[in-house]
PDB file of C-alpha atoms in Angstrom:
ATOM      1  CA  ASP A 172     115.287 -58.555  78.301  1.00 64.00           C
ATOM      2  CA  GLU A 173     113.125 -58.344  75.209  1.00 73.00           C
ATOM      3  CA  LEU A 174     115.354 -56.580  72.733  1.00 77.00           C
ATOM      4  CA  ARG A 175     113.707 -56.292  69.348  1.00 81.00           C
ATOM      5  CA  PRO A 176     115.884 -54.832  66.583  1.00 82.00           C
ATOM      6  CA  HIS A 177     112.932 -53.175  64.828  1.00 86.00           C
ATOM      7  CA  LEU A 178     112.077 -51.162  68.002  1.00 88.00           C
ATOM      8  CA  ARG A 179     114.637 -48.384  68.042  1.00 89.00           C
ATOM      9  CA  HIS A 180     115.222 -45.045  69.766  1.00 90.00           C
ATOM     10  CA  THR A 181     114.462 -43.048  66.627  1.00 90.00           C
ATOM     11  CA  ARG A 182     111.850 -40.579  67.893  1.00 91.00           C
ATOM     12  CA  ARG A 183     111.495 -38.161  70.734  1.00 92.00           C
ATOM     13  CA  GLY A 184     109.237 -39.662  73.415  1.00 92.00           C
ATOM     14  CA  THR A 185     110.397 -43.285  73.097  1.00 93.00           C
ATOM     15  CA  VAL A 186     109.666 -45.146  76.362  1.00 91.00           C
ATOM     16  CA  ALA A 187     112.091 -47.928  77.354  1.00 89.00           C
ATOM     17  CA  MET A 188     113.283 -49.911  80.378  1.00 85.00           C
ATOM     18  CA  ALA A 189     116.261 -48.516  82.273  1.00 82.00           C
ATOM     19  CA  SER A 190     118.197 -51.773  82.489  1.00 71.00           C
ATOM     20  CA  GLY A 191     121.258 -52.274  84.664  1.00 69.00           C
ATOM     21  CA  GLY A 192     122.354 -55.191  82.477  1.00 67.00           C
ATOM     22  CA  LYS A 193     121.107 -58.428  80.971  1.00 71.00           C
ATOM     23  CA  GLY A 194     118.130 -59.755  82.938  1.00 67.00           C
ATOM     24  CA  LEU A 195     118.173 -56.797  85.352  1.00 68.00           C
ATOM     25  CA  ASN A 196     115.080 -54.885  84.208  1.00 62.00           C
ATOM     26  CA  ALA A 197     113.148 -53.448  87.140  1.00 67.00           C
ATOM     27  CA  SER A 198     110.429 -50.848  87.437  1.00 71.00           C
ATOM     28  CA  GLN A 199     112.560 -47.983  86.150  1.00 80.00           C
ATOM     29  CA  PHE A 200     112.063 -46.585  82.686  1.00 85.00           C
ATOM     30  CA  TYR A 201     113.067 -43.541  80.720  1.00 88.00           C
ATOM     31  CA  ILE A 202     111.551 -41.306  78.065  1.00 91.00           C
ATOM     32  CA  THR A 203     113.857 -39.984  75.365  1.00 91.00           C
ATOM     33  CA  LEU A 204     113.938 -36.241  74.866  1.00 88.00           C
ATOM     34  CA  GLY A 205     115.885 -36.367  71.614  1.00 86.00           C
ATOM     35  CA  GLU A 206     115.778 -38.164  68.284  1.00 88.00           C
ATOM     36  CA  LYS A 207     117.997 -40.838  66.735  1.00 89.00           C
ATOM     37  CA  LEU A 208     119.631 -42.046  69.943  1.00 89.00           C
ATOM     38  CA  ASP A 209     121.358 -45.027  68.328  1.00 87.00           C
ATOM     39  CA  SER A 210     123.647 -45.551  71.328  1.00 88.00           C
ATOM     40  CA  LEU A 211     120.647 -46.891  73.298  1.00 88.00           C
ATOM     41  CA  ASP A 212     119.552 -49.388  70.631  1.00 86.00           C
ATOM     42  CA  GLY A 213     120.139 -53.041  71.450  1.00 83.00           C
ATOM     43  CA  LYS A 214     120.772 -52.257  75.139  1.00 83.00           C
ATOM     44  CA  HIS A 215     117.333 -51.344  76.481  1.00 83.00           C
ATOM     45  CA  THR A 216     113.838 -52.739  75.906  1.00 84.00           C
ATOM     46  CA  VAL A 217     111.641 -50.258  74.033  1.00 88.00           C
ATOM     47  CA  PHE A 218     108.006 -50.708  75.049  1.00 86.00           C
ATOM     48  CA  GLY A 219     106.160 -47.516  74.205  1.00 87.00           C
ATOM     49  CA  GLN A 220     105.949 -44.129  72.583  1.00 89.00           C
ATOM     50  CA  VAL A 221     104.587 -40.848  73.940  1.00 90.00           C
ATOM     51  CA  ALA A 222     101.684 -39.853  71.684  1.00 88.00           C
ATOM     52  CA  GLU A 223     100.451 -36.687  73.416  1.00 88.00           C
ATOM     53  CA  GLY A 224     101.776 -34.193  75.932  1.00 87.00           C
ATOM     54  CA  PHE A 225     105.077 -33.251  74.344  1.00 90.00           C
ATOM     55  CA  ASP A 226     104.843 -29.957  76.226  1.00 91.00           C
ATOM     56  CA  VAL A 227     105.425 -32.000  79.391  1.00 89.00           C
ATOM     57  CA  LEU A 228     108.586 -33.465  77.840  1.00 89.00           C
ATOM     58  CA  ASP A 229     109.732 -29.905  77.078  1.00 90.00           C
ATOM     59  CA  LYS A 230     109.287 -28.973  80.753  1.00 89.00           C
ATOM     60  CA  MET A 231     111.191 -32.097  81.834  1.00 87.00           C
ATOM     61  CA  ASN A 232     113.991 -31.196  79.448  1.00 88.00           C
ATOM     62  CA  GLU A 233     114.262 -27.702  80.980  1.00 89.00           C
ATOM     63  CA  ALA A 234     114.732 -29.025  84.543  1.00 88.00           C
ATOM     64  CA  PHE A 235     117.921 -27.985  86.333  1.00 88.00           C
ATOM     65  CA  VAL A 236     120.237 -30.970  86.774  1.00 87.00           C
ATOM     66  CA  ASP A 237     123.298 -31.900  88.818  1.00 87.00           C
ATOM     67  CA  ASP A 238     126.710 -32.885  87.436  1.00 88.00           C
ATOM     68  CA  ASP A 239     125.422 -36.415  86.731  1.00 86.00           C
ATOM     69  CA  GLY A 240     122.474 -35.118  84.687  1.00 83.00           C
ATOM     70  CA  ARG A 241     119.891 -35.979  87.353  1.00 83.00           C
ATOM     71  CA  PRO A 242     117.176 -33.369  88.056  1.00 85.00           C
ATOM     72  CA  LEU A 243     117.694 -31.363  91.246  1.00 85.00           C
ATOM     73  CA  GLN A 244     113.948 -31.427  91.821  1.00 84.00           C
ATOM     74  CA  ASN A 245     112.266 -34.827  91.527  1.00 82.00           C
ATOM     75  CA  ILE A 246     110.038 -35.322  88.506  1.00 83.00           C
ATOM     76  CA  ARG A 247     107.080 -37.617  89.123  1.00 80.00           C
ATOM     77  CA  ILE A 248     104.537 -38.900  86.637  1.00 78.00           C
ATOM     78  CA  ARG A 249     101.285 -39.002  88.577  1.00 74.00           C
ATOM     79  CA  HIS A 250      98.899 -40.028  85.826  1.00 73.00           C
ATOM     80  CA  THR A 251      99.062 -41.641  82.412  1.00 78.00           C
ATOM     81  CA  ILE A 252      96.537 -42.807  79.867  1.00 77.00           C
ATOM     82  CA  VAL A 253      97.220 -45.804  77.643  1.00 78.00           C
ATOM     83  CA  LEU A 254      95.779 -44.837  74.273  1.00 80.00           C
ATOM     84  CA  GLU A 255      96.311 -48.191  72.619  1.00 81.00           C
ATOM     85  CA  ASP A 256      97.112 -51.551  74.218  1.00 79.00           C
ATOM     86  CA  PRO A 257      97.441 -54.178  71.494  1.00 80.00           C
ATOM     87  CA  PHE A 258      97.626 -57.073  73.967  1.00 79.00           C
ATOM     88  CA  ASP A 259      94.848 -58.870  75.841  1.00 83.00           C
ATOM     89  CA  ASP A 260      95.296 -59.054  79.595  1.00 81.00           C
ATOM     90  CA  PRO A 261      95.991 -62.576  80.876  1.00 83.00           C
ATOM     91  CA  PRO A 262      92.964 -64.011  82.767  1.00 82.00           C
ATOM     92  CA  GLU A 263      94.852 -64.321  86.078  1.00 84.00           C
ATOM     93  CA  LEU A 264      95.837 -60.626  86.047  1.00 82.00           C
ATOM     94  CA  GLU A 265      92.532 -59.325  87.406  1.00 80.00           C
ATOM     95  CA  GLY A 266      93.010 -61.186  90.705  1.00 82.00           C
ATOM     96  CA  LEU A 267      96.408 -59.503  91.180  1.00 81.00           C
ATOM     97  CA  ILE A 268      95.247 -55.910  90.752  1.00 77.00           C
ATOM     98  CA  PRO A 269      94.834 -54.218  94.178  1.00 77.00           C
ATOM     99  CA  ASP A 270      91.809 -52.072  95.049  1.00 77.00           C
ATOM    100  CA  ALA A 271      94.021 -49.009  95.415  1.00 74.00           C
ATOM    101  CA  SER A 272      97.591 -48.071  94.682  1.00 70.00           C
ATOM    102  CA  PRO A 273     100.009 -48.339  97.616  1.00 69.00           C
ATOM    103  CA  GLU A 274     101.164 -45.140  99.271  1.00 71.00           C
ATOM    104  CA  PRO A 275     104.409 -44.021  97.616  1.00 64.00           C
ATOM    105  CA  GLU A 276     107.648 -44.108  99.573  1.00 65.00           C
ATOM    106  CA  PHE A 277     110.141 -41.545  98.349  1.00 62.00           C
ATOM    107  CA  ASP A 278     113.871 -41.591  98.912  1.00 64.00           C
ATOM    108  CA  HIS A 279     114.759 -37.932  98.478  1.00 61.00           C
ATOM    109  CA  GLY A 280     118.431 -38.635  97.886  1.00 65.00           C
ATOM    110  CA  GLY A 281     119.277 -34.962  98.415  1.00 65.00           C
ATOM    111  CA  ARG A 282     116.701 -33.889  95.822  1.00 67.00           C
ATOM    112  CA  LEU A 283     113.732 -31.559  96.164  1.00 63.00           C
ATOM    113  CA  GLU A 284     110.286 -33.103  95.925  1.00 68.00           C
ATOM    114  CA  ASP A 285     108.236 -32.228  92.866  1.00 66.00           C
ATOM    115  CA  ASP A 286     105.741 -30.220  94.929  1.00 67.00           C
ATOM    116  CA  TRP A 287     108.447 -28.132  96.624  1.00 66.00           C
ATOM    117  CA  ALA A 288     107.993 -24.393  96.448  1.00 67.00           C
ATOM    118  CA  PRO A 289     109.944 -21.658  98.203  1.00 66.00           C
ATOM    119  CA  GLU A 290     108.320 -20.498 101.397  1.00 69.00           C
ATOM    120  CA  ASN A 291     106.697 -17.092 101.385  1.00 73.00           C
ATOM    121  CA  ASP A 292     108.802 -14.682 103.361  1.00 74.00           C
ATOM    122  CA  THR A 293     106.649 -13.301 106.165  1.00 81.00           C
ATOM    123  CA  ARG A 294     109.290 -10.897 107.477  1.00 84.00           C
ATOM    124  CA  PRO A 295     108.736  -7.139 107.189  1.00 87.00           C
ATOM    125  CA  GLU A 296     109.828  -5.671 103.859  1.00 85.00           C
ATOM    126  CA  GLU A 297     112.547  -3.572 105.531  1.00 89.00           C
ATOM    127  CA  GLU A 298     114.114  -6.671 107.092  1.00 89.00           C
ATOM    128  CA  VAL A 299     114.071  -8.541 103.762  1.00 85.00           C
ATOM    129  CA  GLU A 300     115.675  -5.514 102.057  1.00 88.00           C
ATOM    130  CA  GLN A 301     118.341  -5.281 104.777  1.00 91.00           C
ATOM    131  CA  ASP A 302     119.155  -9.003 104.442  1.00 89.00           C
ATOM    132  CA  MET A 303     119.389  -8.667 100.677  1.00 87.00           C
ATOM    133  CA  ARG A 304     121.753  -5.673 100.964  1.00 91.00           C
ATOM    134  CA  ARG A 305     123.897  -7.542 103.505  1.00 89.00           C
ATOM    135  CA  SER A 306     124.094 -10.553 101.176  1.00 87.00           C
ATOM    136  CA  GLU A 307     125.006  -8.367  98.181  1.00 88.00           C
ATOM    137  CA  ALA A 308     127.716  -6.613 100.207  1.00 87.00           C
ATOM    138  CA  GLN A 309     129.159  -9.989 101.227  1.00 88.00           C
ATOM    139  CA  ASN A 310     129.159 -11.145  97.593  1.00 86.00           C
ATOM    140  CA  ARG A 311     130.967  -7.970  96.519  1.00 86.00           C
ATOM    141  CA  ALA A 312     133.514  -8.422  99.310  1.00 86.00           C
ATOM    142  CA  VAL A 313     134.235 -11.959  98.110  1.00 84.00           C
ATOM    143  CA  VAL A 314     134.840 -10.629  94.589  1.00 84.00           C
ATOM    144  CA  LEU A 315     137.173  -7.917  95.946  1.00 83.00           C
ATOM    145  CA  GLU A 316     139.062 -10.600  97.885  1.00 82.00           C
ATOM    146  CA  MET A 317     139.349 -12.717  94.719  1.00 82.00           C
ATOM    147  CA  ILE A 318     140.870  -9.850  92.705  1.00 82.00           C
ATOM    148  CA  GLY A 319     143.209  -8.890  95.545  1.00 81.00           C
ATOM    149  CA  ASP A 320     141.641  -5.597  96.622  1.00 78.00           C
ATOM    150  CA  LEU A 321     140.743  -6.973 100.081  1.00 78.00           C
ATOM    151  CA  PRO A 322     142.955  -9.169 102.274  1.00 82.00           C
ATOM    152  CA  GLU A 323     139.856 -11.197 103.236  1.00 85.00           C
ATOM    153  CA  ALA A 324     136.128 -10.909 102.516  1.00 83.00           C
ATOM    154  CA  ASP A 325     135.250 -10.458 106.193  1.00 84.00           C
ATOM    155  CA  ALA A 326     137.748  -7.621 106.691  1.00 78.00           C
ATOM    156  CA  ALA A 327     136.273  -4.619 108.470  1.00 76.00           C
ATOM    157  CA  PRO A 328     137.840  -1.357 109.663  1.00 73.00           C
ATOM    158  CA  PRO A 329     138.039  -0.642 113.388  1.00 75.00           C
ATOM    159  CA  SER A 330     134.871   0.930 114.788  1.00 78.00           C
ATOM    160  CA  ASN A 331     136.585   4.327 115.304  1.00 81.00           C
ATOM    161  CA  TYR A 332     137.453   4.699 111.558  1.00 76.00           C
ATOM    162  CA  LEU A 333     135.138   6.794 109.479  1.00 72.00           C
ATOM    163  CA  PHE A 334     136.201   5.656 105.973  1.00 68.00           C
ATOM    164  CA  VAL A 335     138.768   3.210 104.617  1.00 63.00           C
ATOM    165  CA  CYS A 336     139.807   2.675 101.017  1.00 69.00           C
ATOM    166  CA  LYS A 337     142.721   1.211  99.106  1.00 69.00           C
ATOM    167  CA  LEU A 338     144.061   3.439  96.382  1.00 71.00           C
ATOM    168  CA  ASN A 339     144.956   2.129  92.991  1.00 75.00           C
ATOM    169  CA  PRO A 340     148.803   1.782  92.757  1.00 76.00           C
ATOM    170  CA  VAL A 341     148.926   4.377  89.944  1.00 79.00           C
ATOM    171  CA  THR A 342     146.983   6.965  91.960  1.00 75.00           C
ATOM    172  CA  THR A 343     149.199   9.736  93.313  1.00 76.00           C
ATOM    173  CA  GLU A 344     148.627  12.391  95.969  1.00 75.00           C
ATOM    174  CA  GLU A 345     148.083  15.016  93.242  1.00 78.00           C
ATOM    175  CA  ASP A 346     145.155  12.943  91.868  1.00 73.00           C
ATOM    176  CA  LEU A 347     143.301  13.427  95.133  1.00 69.00           C
TER     177      LEU A 347
END
């Protein structure tokens, strides 16, 4: 761990290692979406700062997340540009750089891939409308069950009944 007290999480777009503890840095990093995150100082190695593309950070910040704060749909950074690298590459580095990047292996972990999009519904419009109405009716029935107006959401009158309703307890025969 290379913790440097003068490198702090003061600005939005700070890039730092996501460390699991002392000496446990791996290939995971994070980008801060807020400012003055003092709670991260002294715990994680700060190694960069986003200089351009803050609109991308805004989109990342708007992602829907689960109860643990992890995005429901994976967010992948496919391309970056280093605007300034103040360090010379060591001479032996060039021999270690592969001709091409390896193919990525993704563990979905119950998350949607970043290129996921809902499938276009190819059913006839009438069938889609009928499904939507059936779903809405089921949702309403669940609400009626929750407030006590239906014994159960799947309750249905016998097929030989024309109309069934439950009257409000204050409704009398004269009101009809």
